[in-house]
Amino acid sequence: MQGEETVNDLYNRALELVNAGKTVEALKAYKDILGKHTTTPSLRSMIYNDTGSILYSLGDTVNGEDFIKQAIFTDFFNAVAYRNLLKINSGKMKRQHKFSVVISTYNRKTFLKSCIESIRRNSFFPVEILVVCDPCKDGTEDYLLGESGKGDLIAIMNDKHIGVIESTNKGLL
């Protein structure tokens, strides 16, 4: 087993092959790194993603997608692999799928605002945010009414305080 610096050099050489259009040689170089060297999860994930992207571009869509999924499994923080998988799957989708996030709130405008901004900023896939709000005195309701015009947030206002469990259930329906 060689050191991390040597493995990084091998990876950089493989990238040079990709950039030179020598995809078959690059695939062999990636395979050699994966088979003969110890790598960090982050580097292994990048190699899986690169391999998957090459295979996909060469028409081997099944193996290409499998490698990209392996990249995500190896390193959940590999944003490039998530974007590649989204790009691959968006061509398969007949309609735009969404993840739904249900939030129940009561007088927590500052925290709710941070939460919603974080969801929007960090979501790789289209998200539908459902916020169920018990009557508030801190401006939460006005904030939600303003945010609901952005198209990804649905505000559900309760007439009375019903609590977290009932509010969450109401958002799920």
mmCIF file of N, CA and C in Angstrom, residues 15 27 58 64 104 115 136 141 166:
data_model
loop_
_atom_site.group_PDB
_atom_site.id
_atom_site.type_symbol
_atom_site.label_atom_id
_atom_site.label_comp_id
_atom_site.label_asym_id
_atom_site.label_seq_id
_atom_site.Cartn_x
_atom_site.Cartn_y
_atom_site.Cartn_z
ATOM 1 N N LEU A 15 -7.375 12.090 -13.718
ATOM 2 C CA LEU A 15 -8.138 13.268 -14.141
ATOM 3 C C LEU A 15 -7.553 13.878 -15.415
ATOM 4 N N LEU A 27 -10.603 5.095 -16.974
ATOM 5 C CA LEU A 27 -11.352 4.056 -16.250
ATOM 6 C C LEU A 27 -10.402 3.004 -15.685
ATOM 7 N N LEU A 58 -20.596 7.115 -21.761
ATOM 8 C CA LEU A 58 -20.295 6.122 -22.798
ATOM 9 C C LEU A 58 -21.499 5.246 -23.139
ATOM 10 N N GLY A 64 -23.131 3.146 -14.779
ATOM 11 C CA GLY A 64 -22.813 4.533 -14.461
ATOM 12 C C GLY A 64 -23.612 5.031 -13.266
ATOM 13 N N SER A 104 -44.006 21.760 12.560
ATOM 14 C CA SER A 104 -45.029 22.385 13.401
ATOM 15 C C SER A 104 -44.324 23.453 14.240
ATOM 16 N N CYS A 115 -34.447 27.664 9.998
ATOM 17 C CA CYS A 115 -34.717 26.299 9.546
ATOM 18 C C CYS A 115 -35.132 26.295 8.075
ATOM 19 N N CYS A 136 -49.739 32.475 17.039
ATOM 20 C CA CYS A 136 -48.491 33.009 17.580
ATOM 21 C C CYS A 136 -48.601 34.502 17.855
ATOM 22 N N GLU A 141 -46.822 34.130 12.007
ATOM 23 C CA GLU A 141 -47.872 33.998 10.991
ATOM 24 C C GLU A 141 -47.649 34.951 9.828
ATOM 25 N N GLU A 166 -50.562 16.853 17.016
ATOM 26 C CA GLU A 166 -51.723 17.098 16.157
ATOM 27 C C GLU A 166 -51.369 17.999 14.981
#
